[in-house]
Amino acid sequence: MTQKEEPKIRHAIRDDLRQPDLRKTLSDDYRDLKENFLDDEKKEQLKEMSPIKRFFKVSWWLLRAMFFRMTPVRRLLFVLGILLILASNVQFQAGTSSTGSSNSHILGGIILVFVLMLELKDKLLAKDELEAGHKVQSALMPDSNPEITGWNVWLFTTSANDVGGDLIDYLQLSENKYGISIGDVAGKGLSAALIMAKLQSTIRALAGDEISLTDLIAKINKIFHRDSLKSIFASLLYLEIIENDNKIKFINADHMPPVIVKKDSIESMKKGGPALGLLKELNLPGEEISMQPGEKFVVYSDGLTEAVNEDGVFFGETRLMKVIENQKHRSAIDLGTYIFKTIEDYRGNAKMNDDLSIVIIEKI
């Protein structure tokens, strides 16, 4: 068996230097550092500083933030490494450099590298766990759009991070009846993803029962309120459609209002509410609409309207409604694809700040 050749450091450095987007990557990493470690107050202070002062201030704030996020042992090792390097430099400048001071300089560098390796180890472990979580979450999501006679249905979601808090799901309730869910758990990342998985399993366990939408949401809310943290809530729009029918029955717990796309107009429906988890008891009315061939029922998460460009400006509801209005002649899948492409182009190089999800149901 041939032994696998280990990568060489010089080759890795050479390839890294040849990366075409090296400068952009550094700029993005620097921006992410400021976004994650600096609060809004510090960001406002930076706007009033000169470029040189801003550079040194940011460097100090980032170093300080990193220091306090280390474990106590690593903080002590970090300080020891810095002190050894500084002591060696002082001796060198004073002309009293010796083999001992040179060794302390090397030892200080080794200690700092050791701390860096410990931090990198934590990052790699966290990344492995997030990748595993992403695989589980992907497995829980529908792997294709439902094929329902008389309807075109397009479901799509993408996460801002490795895992997200948006819910997109469908369930065949009977031979010709389907339930579709779109939800948004407050927050993002791993905590929101865990709550989302709990919400999804609750819906799947209860949706098959022959009960009204009002009773269904009441039961879901009761379980969600009981089993979630007090500060956690979620929006949810749940709907049911039947093959070869023209009616959509739905109930909205504080999700974004659905949009009805007709031949000559679009109409945003009233806002639902309140969200799941805010109240111990929830009593919401179910709604029903009749759809004509070619009309579409569009539901989306707030990640679409709150997508920001490089100047920090929201995509906004007005811009989204204009896109839907101009492209309402498209099929469900073409309209959804166009909306996401438009938002992606608008965002440019700006970081994706929230999960994006959409459900489009077209009567055919």
Phi, psi and omega in degrees: 000127182286130179286133181291129182286129179286145179295147180262141184299317183296325179291321179296316179296319179299313180295323179296319181292338181272358180299127184292333183252031184299315181295319179295320179298316178297318179296318179295319179295319179296319178295319179295323177300313180295322181294321186273332188251345181252133178278175184297326180296316180293323178297322178293321179297325182296330182295335183267359186262155173288159182305319181292313179297322180298319181299312182290323179296313180298317180301316180293316180297319180293318178297318180295317179296318179296319182300314184283349176268354176283159172289159181306317181296316181292325176299316180296319178295321179298314179297317179299316179299316179297316181297318179297319179292317180295318180298319179295320179293321179297316180296322180294316180292333180277357179079016180249023181297141180217179178298324180296316180292325177296318178295323179294326177297315179295317180298318178300318178296320179296319179297317180295320177295322179297317177297318178299319179295322178295317178295321178294322178300316178298318181296317181294321177296317179296321180295318178298319180293321179293322178295321176295319177297322178296319179296318179295315181297320178297322179293330179283336180281152177297136183272357177203167177279143181292141175260106185238117183302128181094356182221147165253124182237129178234122179242138178206140174211147174216142186264147176288330179241190179300324175230158185221177184250008176274146180241126170229125182200155171221157185214131175278113187275328178207193183300325184228016184238137184228145173246137182232135182238140167223125184218169182213110177279137180303133181094189179207175180085202189296316182298316179295323180295321180294317178295321179299317179298321177296316180296317180300315180295325178295315179298314181296328180286329187258336190294335181285345180292146179278075179229164179290161178297326178298314180291324179298310180296324179298318179291317179300315180297320181299316178291317180297317179295321183288321190260353182259166174293153184298329183273000184260134173218170182210143171269153181206131167242121180243136181223160177228137175226156181238141179305140176059017175258174178236014183250144171242120174260131182211164176218139189236115176257080173065020175278170177303139181300136176294155179246128177261118182258111179256178184298319186246003184197167170234147184223124176270125184281174183289155181287139177267181176155173353281177183287162176293139174095346181283323182240149178292321178244137182227126181232098182246143177279140172282156180233161180215135176228152176258136183247139174263154179308132180094344179279153185231148176246113187246126175232137184218164175270162182291352176297334179290310183285336182262010172296137183243150176270188184292344177266003179080018182265131180294147173298315170083154181292322181299316180293320179296315180297325179294319178298314180297318180300315183287336185244020185294344179285346182286159174289171182304310183292321180291321178295314180298316179297319180294318179300313182292323178295321179296317179293321179297317178295320180296320183292326180061234180268002179292148181290141175289120189256358178201158178293148179242127180217148180206145173233127176235123180241120183246130175279129180238000000 
